[in-house]
Amino acid sequence: MNAKFKLCILFALLTILHVSTTFAQDNSANPLPFKYTSDLITKADAGDMTAQFQVGYCYYGLNNPELCKDSGVARDGEKSFNYLEKASKQGHVYATYLLGCFYYYGYQPIKQNYKKALTYFEKATEKGCLDAIVNLGQMYEHGYGVSKDARKSESYTRQAAEQGSAVAQYNMYIKLMNSNPQEAYQWLEKAAGQDHSQSLNDLGCAYIDGNVLPQNIEHGLELLKKAVALGNTMAVNNMGYVYYNGTGVEKDYEKAALYFYEGAKKGVEASKNNLQLCYNNGAFGAFAYNNYGDWVASLATKNLAMLGNKTSAQNAVANQQSPTPVETPSPAEPVNILSDIDQNIPTNATDNDNTFAVIFANENYQEEVKVDYALNDGESFKTYCEKVLGLPSDNIHFRKDATLNNMRAEMSWLQQVASAYKGRARFIIYYAGHGIPDEKTGTSYLLPVDGKGSMLDTGYSLAKFYQQLGQLETTSVTIFMDACFSGSKRGEGMLASARGVAIKAKPQQPKGKMVVFSAAQGDETAYPLKTQGHGLFTYYLLKKLKESNGNVTYGDLSNYITDQVARKSIVSNGKSQTPSVTSSVGIADTWKGLKLK
């Protein structure tokens, strides 16, 4: 069996949605296609229920930007709502459902109101509206307008799935993929059979991967191509990945580049990263261009049809002279950053106004090897601070590839905030990057991107770091440290400046009201989780925050991270990585009961 095929699969429940081209069963015959006409408006104004719905839907145009144009009118939320409301009062089921969508999304001029949305969805469900049943399942899943209820959520979702809703079938796959994979993939097959594009993408990836389903690359590619034809952006990226790696097809960096280009245009972050790798590998005579931006601009004039079935070498741009000598970088592995923890992140309305976060994500070092996925770790942690923990964006300072002066500046900012809030502020510090040991004393340093491991004065002393944070006038300081201090790099090997053996760093004692979550202990290495595009420690930290919606005690969070990371590291790396939690003496008896929100 081939190595696991790392593709962009949306491992997340779909949010509530309505289908733009397929109507649920109601008391109207198939109402599309229709046009906005004077005769139609006359009938609607005269009280014709079907005409009222059709006029309201003509003005709706929210789930399909082309709908209003196709119907012959401009989108008008107020008129849409008024006509749909008239139709709903006469018993039109789908009009009732769409009114629920107005309240759920807060479509203008209606203000978002989950409870009213729930009421309309329940009314539509009573009369058999399949889309409304799907949405009720999702509202109970997420607790929108109602208390969370996993049993009710699955009951509604299963009901809709059994009645043929592709969206519900996909959601059943998501719900069961861990507890009952056999049934989960049966639902996925059914949804894909209805041309549900995300199901086609996920099923195609599963067949190519061969980890759960019997490997069938040819069939997997057929499913991916079908998903691409239906406009699924992740499938576009995955087809690029197929050609980049030569999975079931001849390796072709130029076809890969065009797929990644299309994905990047549609906002797929993984495609943006992967496109850079095609440039690095010389696709379309990349080295003849002045810079990466010029090369990307040139792709707008190319398309997949022009490549036919030629090999990458045959498709090299003719008569373009590359700079000499230029050494083409060896093929690199595309980065898959669409981890399951980066999809469908729960959002809380709670404002955590008195909590402040500083995030250091040091990936691209000037004198040392890079720290794979550190920037992705930092981006995701920032998103969780905003969505899950409820921190205002102004309360978060995110330093990408922080220099020593950058780090000093952020420490100064924390001191200013602590002074202004007079002891009422809380602080969260996240660090992903290199840590280095003093080989003589075993003391530890954080390494800024402009630092060098063999020059300790270019690092930030961890003892000083703790001392400064411990002196802050605050209710608490929580530190998440996805780094090791043994001289190892993230993954296998040592830093360029290390002596080749791991150093057992001395533990540093937190100060003040401080709790420190560390990715590894002593001479251990902090590993990446390549299949998820994150550090192993950060992945399980965020996974627990997602599962608990941020409502988890430090004690439970510590137990979860320690167990999961230790197990995964042994299985995947064959080596130990043991996270630890230490607290200052003053809160040694109480830290386990603390929460981030």
Coordinates of C-alpha atoms in Angstrom, one line a residue:
M1 CA 0.0 0.0 0.0
N2 CA 1.3 3.4 -0.8
A3 CA 2.2 6.0 1.8
K4 CA -0.8 7.8 3.1
F5 CA -2.1 10.3 0.5
K6 CA -2.3 13.6 2.3
L7 CA -5.2 15.5 0.7
C8 CA -7.5 18.3 1.7
I9 CA -10.6 16.6 3.1
L10 CA -13.1 18.6 4.9
F11 CA -13.4 16.7 8.2
A12 CA -16.0 18.9 9.7
L13 CA -19.8 19.1 10.0
L14 CA -21.4 21.3 7.3
T15 CA -22.9 24.4 8.6
I16 CA -26.6 25.0 8.1
L17 CA -27.2 25.6 4.4
H18 CA -29.9 25.6 1.9
V19 CA -29.7 24.1 -1.6
S20 CA -29.8 26.6 -4.4
T21 CA -31.1 24.3 -7.1
T22 CA -33.0 21.5 -5.4
F23 CA -36.3 22.2 -3.6
A24 CA -37.5 20.1 -0.6
Q25 CA -40.9 18.4 -1.0
D26 CA -43.7 20.9 -0.4
N27 CA -47.1 21.6 -1.8
S28 CA -45.8 23.3 -4.9
A29 CA -44.7 21.6 -8.1
N30 CA -41.1 22.3 -9.1
P31 CA -41.1 26.1 -9.2
L32 CA -38.0 26.5 -11.2
P33 CA -37.1 27.8 -13.7
F34 CA -39.3 30.9 -13.7
K35 CA -38.9 34.5 -14.4
Y36 CA -40.1 37.7 -12.7
T37 CA -42.9 39.0 -14.9
S38 CA -45.7 41.5 -14.5
D39 CA -48.1 38.6 -14.7
L40 CA -46.4 36.8 -11.9
I41 CA -46.4 39.9 -9.6
T42 CA -50.1 40.4 -10.4
K43 CA -50.9 36.9 -9.3
A44 CA -48.8 37.3 -6.2
D45 CA -50.5 40.6 -5.2
A46 CA -53.9 39.0 -5.8
G47 CA -53.0 36.3 -3.2
D48 CA -51.8 33.4 -5.3
M49 CA -49.6 31.4 -2.8
T50 CA -47.3 29.9 -5.5
A51 CA -46.8 33.2 -7.2
Q52 CA -46.0 34.8 -3.8
F53 CA -43.3 32.2 -3.2
Q54 CA -41.9 32.5 -6.7
V55 CA -41.7 36.3 -6.5
G56 CA -40.1 36.1 -3.0
Y57 CA -37.6 33.6 -4.4
C58 CA -36.8 35.8 -7.4
Y59 CA -35.8 38.5 -5.0
Y60 CA -34.0 36.1 -2.6
G61 CA -30.8 35.5 -4.6
L62 CA -28.6 34.9 -1.5
N63 CA -27.6 31.2 -1.8
N64 CA -27.0 31.7 -5.5
P65 CA -25.5 35.0 -6.8
E66 CA -26.8 34.3 -10.3
L67 CA -30.4 33.6 -9.2
C68 CA -31.6 37.1 -9.2
K69 CA -30.0 37.9 -12.5
D70 CA -31.5 34.7 -14.0
S71 CA -34.9 35.7 -12.6
G72 CA -34.6 39.1 -14.1
V73 CA -34.6 41.2 -11.0
A74 CA -32.0 42.7 -8.5
R75 CA -31.7 41.1 -5.1
D76 CA -34.0 42.8 -2.6
G77 CA -34.1 41.2 0.9
E78 CA -37.1 43.2 2.1
K79 CA -39.3 42.4 -0.8
S80 CA -38.2 38.7 -0.7
F81 CA -39.0 38.4 3.0
N82 CA -42.4 40.1 2.6
Y83 CA -43.6 37.8 -0.3
L84 CA -42.2 34.7 1.3
E85 CA -44.0 35.6 4.6
K86 CA -47.3 35.9 2.7
A87 CA -46.7 32.5 1.1
S88 CA -45.8 31.0 4.4
K89 CA -48.9 32.2 6.1
Q90 CA -50.9 30.3 3.4
G91 CA -49.0 27.1 4.1
H92 CA -46.1 27.2 1.6
V93 CA -43.6 24.9 3.2
Y94 CA -40.4 26.0 1.4
A95 CA -41.3 29.7 1.9
T96 CA -41.5 28.9 5.7
Y97 CA -38.0 27.2 5.4
L98 CA -36.5 30.2 3.7
L99 CA -37.8 32.6 6.4
G100 CA -35.9 30.4 8.8
C101 CA -32.8 31.0 6.7
F102 CA -33.4 34.7 6.8
Y103 CA -33.3 34.6 10.6
Y104 CA -30.5 32.1 10.9
Y105 CA -28.1 34.1 8.7
G106 CA -29.3 37.6 9.6
Y107 CA -30.0 38.4 5.9
Q108 CA -30.9 42.1 5.6
P109 CA -33.2 43.6 6.6
I110 CA -33.7 40.8 9.2
K111 CA -31.5 40.6 12.3
Q112 CA -30.0 37.3 13.2
N113 CA -32.2 35.4 15.6
Y114 CA -31.5 31.7 16.1
K115 CA -34.6 31.1 18.1
K116 CA -36.9 32.5 15.4
A117 CA -34.9 30.5 12.8
L118 CA -35.5 27.4 14.9
T119 CA -39.3 28.1 15.0
Y120 CA -39.5 28.4 11.3
F121 CA -37.4 25.3 10.7
E122 CA -39.6 23.3 13.1
K123 CA -42.8 24.4 11.3
A124 CA -41.3 23.4 8.0
T125 CA -40.1 20.1 9.4
E126 CA -43.6 19.3 10.6
K127 CA -44.7 19.5 7.0
G128 CA -41.9 17.4 5.7
C129 CA -39.4 19.9 4.4
L130 CA -36.2 17.9 4.0
D131 CA -33.8 20.9 4.1
A132 CA -35.4 22.1 7.4
I133 CA -34.9 18.6 9.0
V134 CA -31.2 18.9 8.0
N135 CA -30.9 22.3 9.6
L136 CA -32.6 21.3 12.8
G137 CA -30.0 18.5 13.1
Q138 CA -27.3 21.1 12.8
M139 CA -28.9 23.6 15.3
Y140 CA -29.1 20.8 17.9
E141 CA -25.5 19.9 17.1
H142 CA -24.1 23.3 17.7
G143 CA -26.6 24.7 20.2
Y144 CA -27.9 27.5 18.0
G145 CA -31.2 28.8 19.6
V146 CA -31.5 25.6 21.7
S147 CA -29.5 23.6 24.1
K148 CA -27.0 21.2 22.5
D149 CA -28.4 17.7 22.2
A150 CA -26.3 15.1 20.3
R151 CA -29.1 12.6 20.3
K152 CA -31.6 14.9 18.7
S153 CA -29.0 16.1 16.3
E154 CA -28.3 12.6 15.1
S155 CA -32.0 11.7 15.0
Y156 CA -32.9 14.6 12.7
T157 CA -29.8 14.1 10.6
R158 CA -30.4 10.4 10.2
Q159 CA -34.1 11.1 9.4
A160 CA -33.1 13.5 6.6
A161 CA -30.3 11.1 5.4
E162 CA -32.7 8.2 5.1
Q163 CA -35.1 10.4 3.1
G164 CA -32.4 11.1 0.6
S165 CA -30.7 14.4 1.6
A166 CA -27.1 14.3 0.3
V167 CA -26.1 17.0 2.9
A168 CA -27.5 14.9 5.7
Q169 CA -25.8 11.8 4.4
Y170 CA -22.5 13.6 4.4
N171 CA -23.2 14.8 7.9
M172 CA -23.9 11.3 9.0
Y173 CA -20.5 10.3 7.6
I174 CA -18.9 13.0 9.6
K175 CA -20.7 12.0 12.8
L176 CA -19.8 8.3 12.5
M177 CA -16.4 8.3 10.9
N178 CA -14.6 7.7 14.2
S179 CA -17.2 5.5 16.0
N180 CA -18.5 3.5 13.1
P181 CA -16.4 3.9 10.0
Q182 CA -18.2 1.1 8.1
E183 CA -21.5 2.9 8.3
A184 CA -19.9 6.3 7.9
Y185 CA -18.5 5.4 4.5
Q186 CA -21.8 3.8 3.4
W187 CA -23.4 7.2 3.9
L188 CA -20.5 8.9 2.1
E189 CA -21.0 6.6 -0.9
K190 CA -24.7 7.5 -1.0
A191 CA -24.0 11.3 -0.8
A192 CA -21.4 11.0 -3.6
G193 CA -23.9 9.0 -5.7
Q194 CA -26.0 12.2 -5.6
D195 CA -23.1 14.3 -6.9
H196 CA -22.5 16.0 -3.6
S197 CA -19.2 17.6 -4.4
Q198 CA -17.6 17.4 -1.0
S199 CA -18.5 13.8 -0.7
L200 CA -17.0 13.1 -4.1
N201 CA -13.8 14.8 -2.9
D202 CA -13.6 12.9 0.4
L203 CA -14.5 9.5 -1.1
G204 CA -12.0 10.0 -3.9
C205 CA -9.3 10.8 -1.4
A206 CA -10.3 7.7 0.6
Y207 CA -9.9 5.4 -2.4
I208 CA -6.6 6.9 -3.3
D209 CA -5.3 6.8 0.2
G210 CA -6.4 3.1 0.8
N211 CA -6.2 3.5 4.5
V212 CA -9.9 2.8 5.3
L213 CA -11.3 1.7 2.0
P214 CA -9.6 -0.7 -0.4
Q215 CA -7.2 1.3 -2.4
N216 CA -8.4 2.0 -5.9
I217 CA -6.5 5.0 -7.4
E218 CA -8.3 4.9 -10.7
H219 CA -11.7 5.2 -9.2
G220 CA -10.5 7.8 -6.7
L221 CA -9.2 9.9 -9.5
E222 CA -12.6 9.6 -11.3
L223 CA -14.4 10.9 -8.2
L224 CA -11.9 13.8 -7.8
K225 CA -12.4 14.8 -11.4
K226 CA -16.1 14.8 -10.9
A227 CA -15.8 16.9 -7.8
V228 CA -13.6 19.4 -9.8
A229 CA -16.2 19.6 -12.5
L230 CA -18.8 20.5 -9.9
G231 CA -16.7 23.3 -8.6
N232 CA -15.3 21.8 -5.4
T233 CA -12.3 23.9 -4.5
M234 CA -10.6 21.3 -2.3
A235 CA -10.8 18.8 -5.1
V236 CA -9.1 21.3 -7.4
N237 CA -6.2 21.4 -5.0
N238 CA -6.2 17.7 -4.6
M239 CA -5.9 17.1 -8.4
G240 CA -2.9 19.4 -8.3
Y241 CA -1.5 17.2 -5.6
V242 CA -2.1 14.1 -7.7
Y243 CA -0.1 15.5 -10.6
Y244 CA 2.6 16.9 -8.3
N245 CA 3.3 13.5 -6.8
G246 CA 2.5 11.4 -9.8
T247 CA -0.2 9.4 -8.0
G248 CA -1.8 7.2 -10.6
V249 CA -0.7 9.6 -13.4
E250 CA 2.5 10.8 -14.8
K251 CA 4.1 13.4 -12.6
D252 CA 3.6 16.8 -14.1
Y253 CA 4.5 20.0 -12.3
E254 CA 2.8 22.1 -14.9
K255 CA -0.6 20.5 -14.6
A256 CA -0.1 20.6 -10.9
A257 CA 0.6 24.3 -11.1
L258 CA -2.5 25.1 -13.1
Y259 CA -4.7 23.2 -10.6
F260 CA -3.0 25.0 -7.7
Y261 CA -3.4 28.3 -9.5
E262 CA -7.2 27.7 -9.8
G263 CA -7.4 26.7 -6.2
A264 CA -5.4 29.8 -5.1
K265 CA -7.7 32.1 -7.1
K266 CA -10.7 30.6 -5.2
G267 CA -9.0 31.2 -1.8
V268 CA -7.7 27.7 -0.9
E269 CA -4.7 28.4 1.3
A270 CA -3.1 25.0 0.7
S271 CA -3.1 25.8 -3.1
K272 CA -1.3 29.1 -2.5
N273 CA 1.4 27.3 -0.6
N274 CA 1.6 24.4 -3.1
L275 CA 1.8 26.8 -6.1
Q276 CA 5.1 28.1 -4.7
L277 CA 6.5 24.6 -4.7
C278 CA 5.7 24.2 -8.5
Y279 CA 7.6 27.5 -9.0
N280 CA 10.5 26.1 -7.1
N281 CA 10.5 23.0 -9.3
G282 CA 10.7 25.1 -12.5
A283 CA 7.2 24.6 -13.9
F284 CA 6.6 26.6 -17.1
G285 CA 10.2 27.9 -17.2
A286 CA 9.8 29.5 -13.8
F287 CA 13.5 30.5 -13.6
A288 CA 13.2 32.7 -16.7
Y289 CA 11.0 35.1 -14.8
N290 CA 12.2 37.9 -12.7
N291 CA 10.3 36.8 -9.6
Y292 CA 7.5 34.6 -8.4
G293 CA 4.8 37.2 -8.9
D294 CA 5.6 37.5 -12.6
W295 CA 5.5 33.8 -13.0
V296 CA 2.1 33.5 -11.3
A297 CA 0.7 36.3 -13.5
S298 CA 1.8 34.3 -16.6
L299 CA -0.4 31.4 -15.5
A300 CA -3.5 33.4 -16.3
T301 CA -2.7 32.8 -20.0
K302 CA -2.5 29.1 -19.7
N303 CA -5.0 26.3 -19.2
L304 CA -5.1 22.6 -18.8
A305 CA -6.4 21.9 -22.3
M306 CA -3.2 23.3 -23.8
L307 CA -1.1 20.6 -22.0
G308 CA -2.9 17.6 -23.4
N309 CA -1.2 14.4 -22.4
K310 CA 2.3 15.6 -22.8
T311 CA 4.9 15.1 -20.1
S312 CA 6.1 18.0 -18.0
A313 CA 9.4 18.1 -19.9
Q314 CA 7.6 18.3 -23.3
N315 CA 5.5 21.2 -21.9
A316 CA 8.5 23.4 -20.9
V317 CA 8.0 26.9 -22.3
A318 CA 10.0 27.1 -25.5
N319 CA 12.6 29.7 -26.2
Q320 CA 12.9 30.9 -22.6
Q321 CA 16.4 31.1 -21.3
S322 CA 16.9 30.3 -17.7
P323 CA 19.6 32.0 -15.7
T324 CA 22.7 30.0 -15.4
P325 CA 23.8 28.3 -13.4
V326 CA 20.6 27.7 -11.4
E327 CA 20.2 24.6 -9.3
T328 CA 16.6 23.5 -9.4
P329 CA 15.4 22.7 -5.8
S330 CA 14.6 19.1 -5.2
P331 CA 10.8 18.3 -5.2
A332 CA 9.2 19.2 -1.9
E333 CA 6.1 17.9 -0.4
P334 CA 3.0 20.1 -0.7
V335 CA 1.7 21.5 2.5
N336 CA -1.7 20.3 3.5
I337 CA -2.9 22.9 6.1
L338 CA -6.6 22.0 5.9
S339 CA -6.4 20.0 9.1
D340 CA -9.6 18.9 10.8
I341 CA -8.9 21.4 13.6
D342 CA -8.9 24.2 11.1
Q343 CA -12.4 23.5 9.8
N344 CA -15.8 24.3 11.4
I345 CA -14.2 26.0 14.4
P346 CA -16.9 26.8 17.0
T347 CA -17.7 30.4 17.6
N348 CA -18.6 31.8 20.9
A349 CA -20.4 35.1 21.5
T350 CA -18.7 35.6 24.9
D351 CA -16.4 38.6 25.0
N352 CA -13.2 37.9 26.9
D353 CA -12.3 41.6 27.1
N354 CA -9.9 41.3 29.9
T355 CA -7.8 38.6 28.4
F356 CA -4.8 39.4 26.1
A357 CA -2.7 37.1 24.0
V358 CA 0.8 37.3 22.4
I359 CA 1.6 34.7 19.8
F360 CA 5.1 34.1 18.6
A361 CA 5.3 31.8 15.5
N362 CA 8.9 31.4 14.4
E363 CA 9.3 29.3 11.3
N364 CA 11.8 30.9 8.9
Y365 CA 15.1 31.3 10.7
Q366 CA 18.0 33.2 9.2
E367 CA 20.8 31.1 10.6
E368 CA 19.0 27.8 11.5
V369 CA 16.7 25.3 9.9
K370 CA 13.1 26.2 9.6
V371 CA 10.4 25.0 12.1
D372 CA 7.9 23.2 9.9
Y373 CA 4.3 24.4 10.4
A374 CA 5.1 27.0 13.0
L375 CA 3.3 29.8 11.1
N376 CA 0.3 27.6 10.6
D377 CA 0.3 26.8 14.3
G378 CA 0.3 30.5 15.2
E379 CA -2.4 31.3 12.7
S380 CA -4.6 28.6 14.1
F381 CA -4.0 29.5 17.7
K382 CA -4.9 33.1 16.9
T383 CA -8.2 32.0 15.3
Y384 CA -9.0 29.9 18.3
C385 CA -8.3 32.9 20.6
E386 CA -10.8 34.9 18.6
K387 CA -13.5 32.4 17.9
V388 CA -13.4 29.9 20.8
L389 CA -12.0 32.0 23.6
G390 CA -13.8 35.2 22.6
L391 CA -10.8 37.5 22.6
P392 CA -11.3 40.8 20.7
S393 CA -8.9 41.1 17.8
D394 CA -7.2 44.1 19.3
N395 CA -6.3 42.0 22.4
I396 CA -4.2 39.7 20.3
H397 CA -0.7 40.4 19.1
F398 CA 0.5 37.9 16.5
R399 CA 4.2 38.0 15.7
K400 CA 5.2 36.0 12.6
D401 CA 8.9 35.1 12.5
A402 CA 9.7 37.3 15.5
T403 CA 13.1 38.9 15.9
L404 CA 14.7 39.5 19.3
N405 CA 13.5 43.1 19.2
N406 CA 10.0 42.0 18.3
M407 CA 9.9 39.8 21.3
R408 CA 11.2 42.5 23.6
A409 CA 8.5 44.9 22.2
E410 CA 5.7 42.4 23.0
M411 CA 7.0 42.0 26.5
S412 CA 6.9 45.8 26.9
W413 CA 3.3 45.8 25.6
L414 CA 2.2 43.2 28.1
Q415 CA 3.7 45.3 30.9
Q416 CA 1.8 48.4 29.7
V417 CA -1.5 46.4 29.5
A418 CA -1.0 45.0 33.0
S419 CA -0.4 48.5 34.4
A420 CA -3.5 49.9 32.7
Y421 CA -5.8 47.1 33.9
K422 CA -4.5 47.3 37.4
G423 CA -4.4 43.6 38.1
R424 CA -7.6 42.7 36.3
A425 CA -6.0 41.4 33.0
R426 CA -5.2 37.8 32.1
F427 CA -2.5 36.9 29.7
I428 CA -2.0 34.0 27.3
I429 CA 1.4 33.5 25.6
Y430 CA 1.9 31.0 22.8
Y431 CA 5.3 30.2 21.3
A432 CA 6.2 27.9 18.4
G433 CA 9.8 27.8 17.3
H434 CA 13.2 26.7 18.3
G435 CA 14.4 26.5 21.9
I436 CA 18.1 26.1 22.6
P437 CA 20.1 25.0 25.6
D438 CA 23.3 26.3 27.2
E439 CA 25.4 23.2 26.8
K440 CA 27.4 24.0 29.9
T441 CA 24.6 24.8 32.3
G442 CA 21.5 23.3 30.7
T443 CA 19.6 26.6 31.0
S444 CA 17.2 27.3 28.2
Y445 CA 16.6 30.1 25.7
L446 CA 13.9 31.0 23.2
L447 CA 15.4 31.5 19.8
P448 CA 14.2 34.5 17.7
V449 CA 14.4 34.1 13.9
D450 CA 17.5 36.4 13.8
G451 CA 19.3 34.4 16.5
K452 CA 21.9 31.7 16.2
G453 CA 21.9 28.6 18.4
S454 CA 25.6 28.8 19.1
M455 CA 25.4 32.4 20.3
L456 CA 23.3 32.5 23.4
D457 CA 23.2 36.3 23.6
T458 CA 21.1 36.2 20.5
G459 CA 18.4 34.2 22.3
Y460 CA 15.8 35.2 24.9
S461 CA 16.5 33.7 28.3
L462 CA 13.6 31.5 29.4
A463 CA 14.4 32.4 33.0
K464 CA 14.2 36.1 32.2
F465 CA 11.0 35.4 30.2
Y466 CA 9.3 33.8 33.2
Q467 CA 10.6 36.4 35.5
Q468 CA 9.2 39.3 33.5
L469 CA 5.9 37.6 33.1
G470 CA 5.8 36.6 36.7
Q471 CA 6.2 40.3 37.8
L472 CA 3.1 41.4 35.8
E473 CA 0.2 42.6 37.9
T474 CA -2.4 40.1 36.6
T475 CA -5.0 37.5 37.6
S476 CA -3.0 34.7 35.7
V477 CA -0.5 34.0 32.9
T478 CA -0.8 30.9 30.8
I479 CA 2.0 29.9 28.5
F480 CA 1.8 27.3 25.7
M481 CA 5.3 26.3 24.5
D482 CA 5.5 24.2 21.4
A483 CA 9.3 23.9 21.5
C484 CA 12.0 21.8 22.9
F485 CA 15.2 22.9 24.6
S486 CA 17.5 20.0 23.8
G487 CA 19.1 21.4 20.7
S488 CA 16.9 19.3 18.4
K489 CA 14.9 20.7 15.5
R490 CA 11.2 20.0 15.1
G491 CA 11.2 16.4 13.9
E492 CA 14.4 14.5 13.3
G493 CA 17.9 15.8 13.6
M494 CA 19.7 18.7 15.3
L495 CA 20.0 22.4 14.8
A496 CA 22.9 23.4 12.5
S497 CA 24.7 24.9 15.5
A498 CA 24.1 22.1 17.9
R499 CA 26.8 19.6 18.8
G500 CA 24.9 16.5 17.6
V501 CA 23.6 15.1 20.8
A502 CA 20.5 16.2 22.7
I503 CA 21.0 18.2 25.8
K504 CA 18.8 17.6 28.8
A505 CA 17.6 21.1 29.6
K506 CA 17.1 22.1 33.2
P507 CA 13.4 22.8 34.0
Q508 CA 12.6 26.5 34.7
Q509 CA 10.3 27.4 37.6
P510 CA 7.3 29.6 36.6
K511 CA 6.9 32.8 38.6
G512 CA 3.9 34.8 40.0
K513 CA 0.5 33.3 38.9
M514 CA 1.8 31.3 36.0
V515 CA 1.0 28.0 34.3
V516 CA 3.2 26.6 31.6
F517 CA 2.2 23.9 29.1
S518 CA 5.3 22.5 27.5
A519 CA 5.5 20.3 24.4
A520 CA 8.4 18.1 25.6
Q521 CA 10.6 17.3 28.5
G522 CA 14.3 17.1 29.1
D523 CA 16.2 15.9 26.1
E524 CA 13.1 15.0 24.1
T525 CA 12.2 16.4 20.7
A526 CA 8.9 18.3 19.9
Y527 CA 7.7 16.6 16.7
P528 CA 5.4 17.8 13.9
L529 CA 2.2 16.0 12.9
K530 CA 2.7 16.1 9.1
T531 CA -0.6 14.7 8.2
Q532 CA -2.3 17.7 9.9
G533 CA 0.2 20.4 9.1
H534 CA 0.7 21.3 12.7
G535 CA 3.1 20.7 15.6
L536 CA 2.0 17.5 17.4
F537 CA 1.5 19.4 20.7
T538 CA -0.4 22.3 19.1
Y539 CA -2.7 19.9 17.2
Y540 CA -3.9 18.2 20.3
L541 CA -4.1 21.4 22.3
L542 CA -6.5 22.9 19.7
K543 CA -8.3 19.7 19.1
K544 CA -9.3 19.6 22.8
L545 CA -10.4 23.3 22.7
K546 CA -12.5 22.5 19.7
E547 CA -14.1 19.5 21.2
S548 CA -14.9 21.3 24.5
N549 CA -15.8 24.6 22.9
G550 CA -13.0 26.1 25.1
N551 CA -14.9 25.0 28.2
V552 CA -12.2 22.7 29.7
T553 CA -10.2 22.9 32.9
Y554 CA -6.4 23.1 32.9
G555 CA -6.3 19.7 34.6
D556 CA -8.4 18.0 31.9
L557 CA -6.5 19.8 29.2
S558 CA -3.2 18.7 30.6
N559 CA -4.3 15.0 30.9
Y560 CA -5.7 15.0 27.3
I561 CA -2.6 16.6 25.7
T562 CA -0.1 14.5 27.6
D563 CA -1.9 11.2 26.8
Q564 CA -2.6 11.9 23.2
V565 CA 0.8 13.3 22.3
A566 CA 2.7 10.5 24.1
R567 CA 0.7 7.9 22.3
K568 CA 0.8 9.5 18.9
S569 CA 4.6 10.1 19.1
I570 CA 5.4 6.5 19.9
V571 CA 3.1 5.2 17.2
S572 CA 4.2 7.7 14.5
N573 CA 7.8 8.5 15.4
G574 CA 8.9 5.6 17.5
K575 CA 10.2 8.0 20.1
S576 CA 8.9 9.6 23.2
Q577 CA 7.4 13.1 23.4
T578 CA 6.0 13.8 26.8
P579 CA 4.2 17.2 27.4
S580 CA 4.3 18.6 30.9
V581 CA 2.6 21.3 32.9
T582 CA 4.2 23.3 35.6
S583 CA 2.8 26.1 37.7
S584 CA 4.2 28.7 40.0
V585 CA 4.2 27.8 43.7
G586 CA 1.5 30.3 44.5
I587 CA -1.2 28.5 42.5
A588 CA 0.1 24.9 42.8
D589 CA -3.1 23.8 44.5
T590 CA -5.5 25.6 42.3
W591 CA -4.2 25.6 38.7
K592 CA -6.0 22.4 37.6
G593 CA -9.4 24.2 38.1
L594 CA -8.5 27.2 35.9
K595 CA -10.0 27.6 32.4
L596 CA -9.1 29.8 29.4
K597 CA -12.5 31.4 29.3

